[in-house]
Amino acid sequence: MKILWKMRVLLRRRKLDAEMSEEMRMHLEMLAEKKRATGMSAEEARFAARREFGGVEQVKERCRDERGFAWLEHFWRDLRFAARGLRKNPGFTFVVVAVLAVGIGANSAVFSIIDALMLRPLPVADPGRLMVAAATGPVDAHKRFPYSLFDRTGTNFPMPYPFFGHFREQSRTVDVAAVSGWTVMRPLAVAGGDDGHADSVNIEEVSGNYFSMLGVGAVLGRTLLPEDDAPGKAASVAVISYEFWRQRFDADPAVLGRILRLDNFPLTIVGVAARRFSGARVGNAVALWVPINLSAQIDANAPWGAAALSSATTPWINLLVWRHRGVSAEQATAELDLIYQRKLVQMDPQRVRVPGGAEKDERWLEQHLALLPAGNGYAGVRSAYRQPASILMAIVLFMQLVACANVTGLLLARGARRQREFALRATLGASRARLVGQMLTESLLLAGIAGAIGLLLAEAGTRLLANAVAGVRLWADWRTIGFTSVVTLVTGLTFGLVSGWRLSRDRLAAGIREADGPRRQWLNTLLVIGQVGLALVLLVVAGLFTRTLYNLVHADMGFQREQRVLFDLNIPSSYQPTQRNAFYQRTTEAIAALPGVDSVSPYQGFEVLGDTAFVLGFAVDGYVPPLGEEMYAKIGRVGPHFFRTMGIPIVRGRDFGRTDDDAKSSGSAPLVMSEWSARRLFGDANPIGRHIKMRDDFEVVGVARDVKYHDVRENPGFVFYMPLAMWPNEYRVTFVVRTRGRAATSAGELRSAVQTIDARAQISSVRTIAERLDQNVSRDRLIARLAEFFGALAVVFASLGLFGLMSFSVGQRTKEFGVRLALGAAPGDILGAVIWRGLLLGVMGSGVGMVGAWGLTGFISGLLYEVPSTDPLTFVLAAFGLMLIVLLASVLPARRAAKVDPMVALRCE
């Protein structure tokens, strides 16, 4: 009740003050009346009553302290006073708020990336109980399917589909859902839509219990049901994502019942998933979910084939695991691992060497099932952006330190001009705590205004970053607001306490006498040196990332980038292998006939430049691999003239020709290998005519130049090429089109050429090689551009801090400069002295920054390419550029000092 009464007092302060004044007036009058009754005159009685009562204002203050929250009233008065002071100094207020707002906004925007990639839980029910199953162990622990081959990148954990039913039936501690092991871009058209246009979108095939297990609902219609995923009679239905519904259908509520054509397979839309849900795989925003048992029809021509649903040796699905309440991760792992190993024994009983199964092969025992946390999502781009996001946050925090130091210096400079005010308030009874509290209130007010503006800047920055981080949806929510609030509070407390503590330590009496005289500036000097040092660290980091981006963009990938257009082609699943070969050949001829086209070739199997990578184990007679070397090769299936079209030289032997299409039936199949593969397997010997054993026997007919198809940073490995026509059971291929001169082939021309052969064929992802490679370095471009931006901001803040210190110093030394000029000093001497002091501060700051950068850049070495983390050129250029900025920041105050009128200065003295 007492607290409620005090809160009521705060809301009725003016009325209660008036009542208190009236009560005290009546009390003084009654006391004076008593004095007059003793024989005093009216005037003597009034003075006697006041002496006995005491100071009226002091009594009022004590009463106010008793009746309410004194600290809150003091804060409110300090806040009003600070607001009036800032309003009277708009220039100072604008600069401080702008500096802080940019720093806080940058922190919040980068936090949104880290939150989306690593912190934000999936919009599912109780995400802490969601896990993903992963097979672990050496590559050769099980001879039927090498899980580690897929698991080594940390992005996929596939298993055969029958394992899903096995776990679902036998587990008592978890629920299990199946998801296609990789999200594949597929052409999707709307029946009756615009001219048969197909969008390339991410499709996921999921079990019927996927949505219900995750607790994800629908904003429109319904989600998939278990009966939709009945084996052998799965329903041709689909659930679309909220984003796809909004972008493709303009959030039309009549979308239910519309027909989509996925690779010409009809699907009926039955629902729109919850707004924020785009799948459990981070960085692969899904547009469409379909029952996984439709795979036999949708993926009839896919690499895993129509029989994948029944195959116990074709790993292609992920298993999402939902722990029951009260079940620990260890308990669930132990149960599923036991079920997993029993299943492996059933698949391959020959692995049990001792009768009765008392002992097993040691390699067999190394194969286990692990459960990894998936409440924040799994796989996707998380592993690629984890370290860069952390480094970006460190860069932004460094910039925030520069901003805080800058604002602290500005407050100290402003406080020096207010020293007479602080000294007078202390003389009148204000304690040091009250003076620090006043400065702290002013700092928090500035930080609060900057925080509000910074949140708006963060929202705009988040939208820009959303375009840079492909597949990750960024938005400012309560987590971003909470982080921004914490950064704002810490920032305000930091520079408020430092400036308040420094100003409150000055001799107050001296402040009254010498408010305009020289004062110690050691803290201001240290702040400027620190700003310059931090700015140099950020400039070095930005320089290293910029050089890395340049090296990546201009790296030699082994093929030509210019005048090459790529597109993906999907053909009807009803085509037989011989029909597909004929269709590829007719498509090649039709596109080659287009104006400006020099050559065309289909291919399949090269990740960034195509759809996905194929990897097969192989053996070579006479070659014994070193211990630990994996005998697996990346396989490219290519059409005739592929190497000429891509601009890849054949350094030995020959290219594929039309006569190679049927070579498999007459003996060994032809194979072209990379230079590195030839050197690794055959040394200096001629590889032409040698045989490679994979699923079939291959004869080496050529050696092609080494190529980096996936990433500039990728390590060399075995790369083999074989004719596409020999294995045409693919649902999708990529075509490369080489154009002449400046001619470019449009998507419309390509679509028309393909659909003249078969109107059901769909093309998608039409772009140049340069565009696909550009997308491949999007992460490095994001880091480099943000590092450049934040480094430039840090330099601006540091130069503002140096300019402010030099201007303040010149203002305090005006009388000194006037005396020196009156005694015969030349203006050039004054100019040189001021500039020299600025350069000295810059050199000291650069020295600190050099040491800091030398020690810190080692943490980013893993993200650099062909540039060492201690690159001397980058360090020298960064220091030289920063010293130029320091020189410019010192020139203007120096010129003002050199123009001091001696007579004016002496008259002031």
Short mmCIF file of N, CA and C in Angstrom, two decimals, residues 797-878:
data_model
loop_
_atom_site.label_atom_id
_atom_site.label_comp_id
_atom_site.label_asym_id
_atom_site.label_seq_id
_atom_site.Cartn_x
_atom_site.Cartn_y
_atom_site.Cartn_z
N PHE A 797 34.94 8.36 -37.31
CA PHE A 797 34.79 8.64 -35.88
C PHE A 797 36.12 9.07 -35.27
N ALA A 798 37.19 8.36 -35.63
CA ALA A 798 38.50 8.70 -35.08
C ALA A 798 38.95 10.08 -35.52
N SER A 799 38.71 10.42 -36.79
CA SER A 799 39.08 11.75 -37.28
C SER A 799 38.26 12.84 -36.61
N LEU A 800 36.96 12.55 -36.34
CA LEU A 800 36.14 13.51 -35.61
C LEU A 800 36.67 13.71 -34.19
N GLY A 801 37.08 12.60 -33.56
CA GLY A 801 37.63 12.71 -32.22
C GLY A 801 38.91 13.51 -32.19
N LEU A 802 39.80 13.26 -33.15
CA LEU A 802 41.05 14.02 -33.22
C LEU A 802 40.77 15.48 -33.53
N PHE A 803 39.85 15.74 -34.47
CA PHE A 803 39.50 17.12 -34.81
C PHE A 803 38.92 17.85 -33.58
N GLY A 804 38.05 17.14 -32.83
CA GLY A 804 37.47 17.76 -31.65
C GLY A 804 38.52 18.08 -30.60
N LEU A 805 39.46 17.13 -30.37
CA LEU A 805 40.51 17.37 -29.39
C LEU A 805 41.41 18.52 -29.80
N MET A 806 41.81 18.54 -31.08
CA MET A 806 42.68 19.61 -31.54
C MET A 806 41.98 20.96 -31.49
N SER A 807 40.70 20.99 -31.87
CA SER A 807 39.95 22.26 -31.80
C SER A 807 39.82 22.73 -30.36
N PHE A 808 39.53 21.81 -29.45
CA PHE A 808 39.40 22.17 -28.04
C PHE A 808 40.73 22.68 -27.49
N SER A 809 41.83 22.01 -27.87
CA SER A 809 43.15 22.41 -27.42
C SER A 809 43.52 23.79 -27.94
N VAL A 810 43.23 24.03 -29.21
CA VAL A 810 43.51 25.34 -29.80
C VAL A 810 42.69 26.42 -29.09
N GLY A 811 41.42 26.12 -28.80
CA GLY A 811 40.59 27.10 -28.11
C GLY A 811 41.12 27.44 -26.74
N GLN A 812 41.66 26.45 -26.01
CA GLN A 812 42.19 26.72 -24.68
C GLN A 812 43.54 27.43 -24.73
N ARG A 813 44.26 27.25 -25.83
CA ARG A 813 45.59 27.86 -25.93
C ARG A 813 45.59 29.14 -26.75
N THR A 814 44.41 29.74 -26.94
CA THR A 814 44.32 30.95 -27.76
C THR A 814 45.19 32.06 -27.18
N LYS A 815 45.14 32.25 -25.84
CA LYS A 815 45.95 33.32 -25.22
C LYS A 815 47.44 33.05 -25.40
N GLU A 816 47.83 31.75 -25.25
CA GLU A 816 49.24 31.40 -25.43
C GLU A 816 49.70 31.71 -26.85
N PHE A 817 48.88 31.32 -27.83
CA PHE A 817 49.26 31.58 -29.22
C PHE A 817 49.34 33.08 -29.47
N GLY A 818 48.43 33.84 -28.88
CA GLY A 818 48.46 35.28 -29.06
C GLY A 818 49.73 35.88 -28.50
N VAL A 819 50.13 35.43 -27.32
CA VAL A 819 51.37 35.94 -26.71
C VAL A 819 52.56 35.58 -27.57
N ARG A 820 52.61 34.33 -28.06
CA ARG A 820 53.75 33.90 -28.87
C ARG A 820 53.83 34.69 -30.16
N LEU A 821 52.68 34.96 -30.77
CA LEU A 821 52.69 35.76 -31.99
C LEU A 821 53.10 37.20 -31.70
N ALA A 822 52.65 37.73 -30.55
CA ALA A 822 53.03 39.10 -30.19
C ALA A 822 54.52 39.22 -29.93
N LEU A 823 55.15 38.14 -29.46
CA LEU A 823 56.59 38.15 -29.17
C LEU A 823 57.44 37.83 -30.38
N GLY A 824 56.77 37.63 -31.56
CA GLY A 824 57.55 37.48 -32.78
C GLY A 824 57.47 36.13 -33.46
N ALA A 825 56.71 35.20 -32.92
CA ALA A 825 56.59 33.90 -33.57
C ALA A 825 55.84 34.03 -34.89
N ALA A 826 56.29 33.27 -35.90
CA ALA A 826 55.63 33.30 -37.20
C ALA A 826 54.39 32.41 -37.19
N PRO A 827 53.36 32.76 -37.99
CA PRO A 827 52.16 31.90 -38.05
C PRO A 827 52.50 30.46 -38.46
N GLY A 828 53.55 30.31 -39.30
CA GLY A 828 53.94 28.97 -39.72
C GLY A 828 54.42 28.13 -38.55
N ASP A 829 55.06 28.78 -37.57
CA ASP A 829 55.51 28.04 -36.40
C ASP A 829 54.33 27.49 -35.62
N ILE A 830 53.30 28.33 -35.45
CA ILE A 830 52.10 27.89 -34.73
C ILE A 830 51.42 26.77 -35.51
N LEU A 831 51.33 26.94 -36.84
CA LEU A 831 50.70 25.93 -37.69
C LEU A 831 51.43 24.60 -37.57
N GLY A 832 52.74 24.64 -37.65
CA GLY A 832 53.52 23.41 -37.57
C GLY A 832 53.42 22.73 -36.23
N ALA A 833 53.38 23.53 -35.15
CA ALA A 833 53.31 22.94 -33.81
C ALA A 833 52.01 22.18 -33.61
N VAL A 834 50.90 22.77 -34.08
CA VAL A 834 49.60 22.11 -33.90
C VAL A 834 49.52 20.85 -34.77
N ILE A 835 49.97 20.95 -36.04
CA ILE A 835 49.93 19.79 -36.92
C ILE A 835 50.85 18.68 -36.40
N TRP A 836 52.01 19.08 -35.90
CA TRP A 836 52.94 18.08 -35.38
C TRP A 836 52.33 17.32 -34.21
N ARG A 837 51.58 18.02 -33.33
CA ARG A 837 50.94 17.34 -32.20
C ARG A 837 49.88 16.36 -32.71
N GLY A 838 49.13 16.76 -33.73
CA GLY A 838 48.13 15.85 -34.29
C GLY A 838 48.78 14.62 -34.90
N LEU A 839 49.88 14.83 -35.65
CA LEU A 839 50.57 13.69 -36.25
C LEU A 839 51.19 12.79 -35.19
N LEU A 840 51.68 13.39 -34.11
CA LEU A 840 52.24 12.58 -33.04
C LEU A 840 51.17 11.68 -32.43
N LEU A 841 49.97 12.22 -32.21
CA LEU A 841 48.87 11.39 -31.71
C LEU A 841 48.53 10.29 -32.71
N GLY A 842 48.54 10.64 -34.01
CA GLY A 842 48.25 9.64 -35.03
C GLY A 842 49.29 8.54 -35.06
N VAL A 843 50.57 8.90 -34.94
CA VAL A 843 51.63 7.89 -34.94
C VAL A 843 51.51 6.97 -33.72
N MET A 844 51.22 7.56 -32.56
CA MET A 844 51.07 6.75 -31.35
C MET A 844 49.87 5.79 -31.50
N GLY A 845 48.76 6.31 -32.01
CA GLY A 845 47.59 5.46 -32.22
C GLY A 845 47.85 4.38 -33.25
N SER A 846 48.57 4.73 -34.33
CA SER A 846 48.89 3.74 -35.35
C SER A 846 49.79 2.65 -34.81
N GLY A 847 50.74 3.04 -33.94
CA GLY A 847 51.59 2.03 -33.33
C GLY A 847 50.80 1.04 -32.50
N VAL A 848 49.86 1.56 -31.70
CA VAL A 848 49.00 0.68 -30.91
C VAL A 848 48.17 -0.20 -31.83
N GLY A 849 47.63 0.39 -32.91
CA GLY A 849 46.81 -0.37 -33.85
C GLY A 849 47.60 -1.44 -34.57
N MET A 850 48.85 -1.14 -34.94
CA MET A 850 49.68 -2.13 -35.62
C MET A 850 49.88 -3.37 -34.74
N VAL A 851 50.20 -3.14 -33.47
CA VAL A 851 50.40 -4.26 -32.56
C VAL A 851 49.11 -5.06 -32.40
N GLY A 852 47.99 -4.33 -32.22
CA GLY A 852 46.71 -5.02 -32.06
C GLY A 852 46.32 -5.81 -33.30
N ALA A 853 46.50 -5.21 -34.47
CA ALA A 853 46.15 -5.90 -35.71
C ALA A 853 47.03 -7.12 -35.94
N TRP A 854 48.30 -6.99 -35.62
CA TRP A 854 49.23 -8.11 -35.80
C TRP A 854 48.80 -9.31 -34.95
N GLY A 855 48.28 -9.03 -33.75
CA GLY A 855 47.88 -10.12 -32.88
C GLY A 855 46.49 -10.67 -33.16
N LEU A 856 45.61 -9.85 -33.76
CA LEU A 856 44.21 -10.25 -33.92
C LEU A 856 43.89 -10.84 -35.29
N THR A 857 44.63 -10.45 -36.32
CA THR A 857 44.27 -10.90 -37.66
C THR A 857 44.47 -12.40 -37.87
N GLY A 858 45.20 -13.04 -36.97
CA GLY A 858 45.36 -14.49 -37.09
C GLY A 858 44.03 -15.22 -36.96
N PHE A 859 43.06 -14.60 -36.27
CA PHE A 859 41.76 -15.24 -36.08
C PHE A 859 40.95 -15.29 -37.37
N ILE A 860 41.31 -14.48 -38.36
CA ILE A 860 40.54 -14.46 -39.61
C ILE A 860 41.29 -15.15 -40.74
N SER A 861 42.42 -15.78 -40.43
CA SER A 861 43.23 -16.37 -41.50
C SER A 861 42.48 -17.44 -42.27
N GLY A 862 41.55 -18.15 -41.60
CA GLY A 862 40.80 -19.20 -42.28
C GLY A 862 39.86 -18.69 -43.35
N LEU A 863 39.53 -17.39 -43.31
CA LEU A 863 38.62 -16.81 -44.31
C LEU A 863 39.36 -16.08 -45.42
N LEU A 864 40.68 -16.02 -45.33
CA LEU A 864 41.47 -15.30 -46.34
C LEU A 864 41.86 -16.25 -47.46
N TYR A 865 42.15 -15.67 -48.61
CA TYR A 865 42.56 -16.47 -49.77
C TYR A 865 43.72 -15.79 -50.47
N GLU A 866 44.85 -16.49 -50.51
CA GLU A 866 46.07 -16.03 -51.17
C GLU A 866 46.52 -14.67 -50.66
N VAL A 867 46.31 -14.41 -49.38
CA VAL A 867 46.85 -13.22 -48.72
C VAL A 867 47.09 -13.60 -47.26
N PRO A 868 48.32 -13.42 -46.74
CA PRO A 868 48.59 -13.78 -45.35
C PRO A 868 47.92 -12.81 -44.39
N SER A 869 47.62 -13.29 -43.19
CA SER A 869 46.94 -12.44 -42.21
C SER A 869 47.83 -11.31 -41.72
N THR A 870 49.15 -11.41 -41.91
CA THR A 870 50.07 -10.34 -41.53
C THR A 870 50.68 -9.70 -42.77
N ASP A 871 49.91 -9.57 -43.81
CA ASP A 871 50.40 -9.05 -45.09
C ASP A 871 50.99 -7.64 -44.91
N PRO A 872 52.29 -7.44 -45.14
CA PRO A 872 52.92 -6.14 -44.91
C PRO A 872 52.30 -5.02 -45.76
N LEU A 873 51.95 -5.33 -47.00
CA LEU A 873 51.40 -4.31 -47.88
C LEU A 873 50.09 -3.75 -47.32
N THR A 874 49.23 -4.63 -46.85
CA THR A 874 47.96 -4.18 -46.29
C THR A 874 48.18 -3.32 -45.05
N PHE A 875 49.10 -3.74 -44.19
CA PHE A 875 49.38 -2.97 -42.97
C PHE A 875 49.90 -1.57 -43.32
N VAL A 876 50.84 -1.52 -44.25
CA VAL A 876 51.45 -0.22 -44.62
C VAL A 876 50.42 0.70 -45.26
N LEU A 877 49.63 0.17 -46.19
CA LEU A 877 48.63 1.00 -46.86
C LEU A 877 47.58 1.51 -45.88
N ALA A 878 47.15 0.65 -44.95
CA ALA A 878 46.16 1.07 -43.96
C ALA A 878 46.73 2.18 -43.08
#
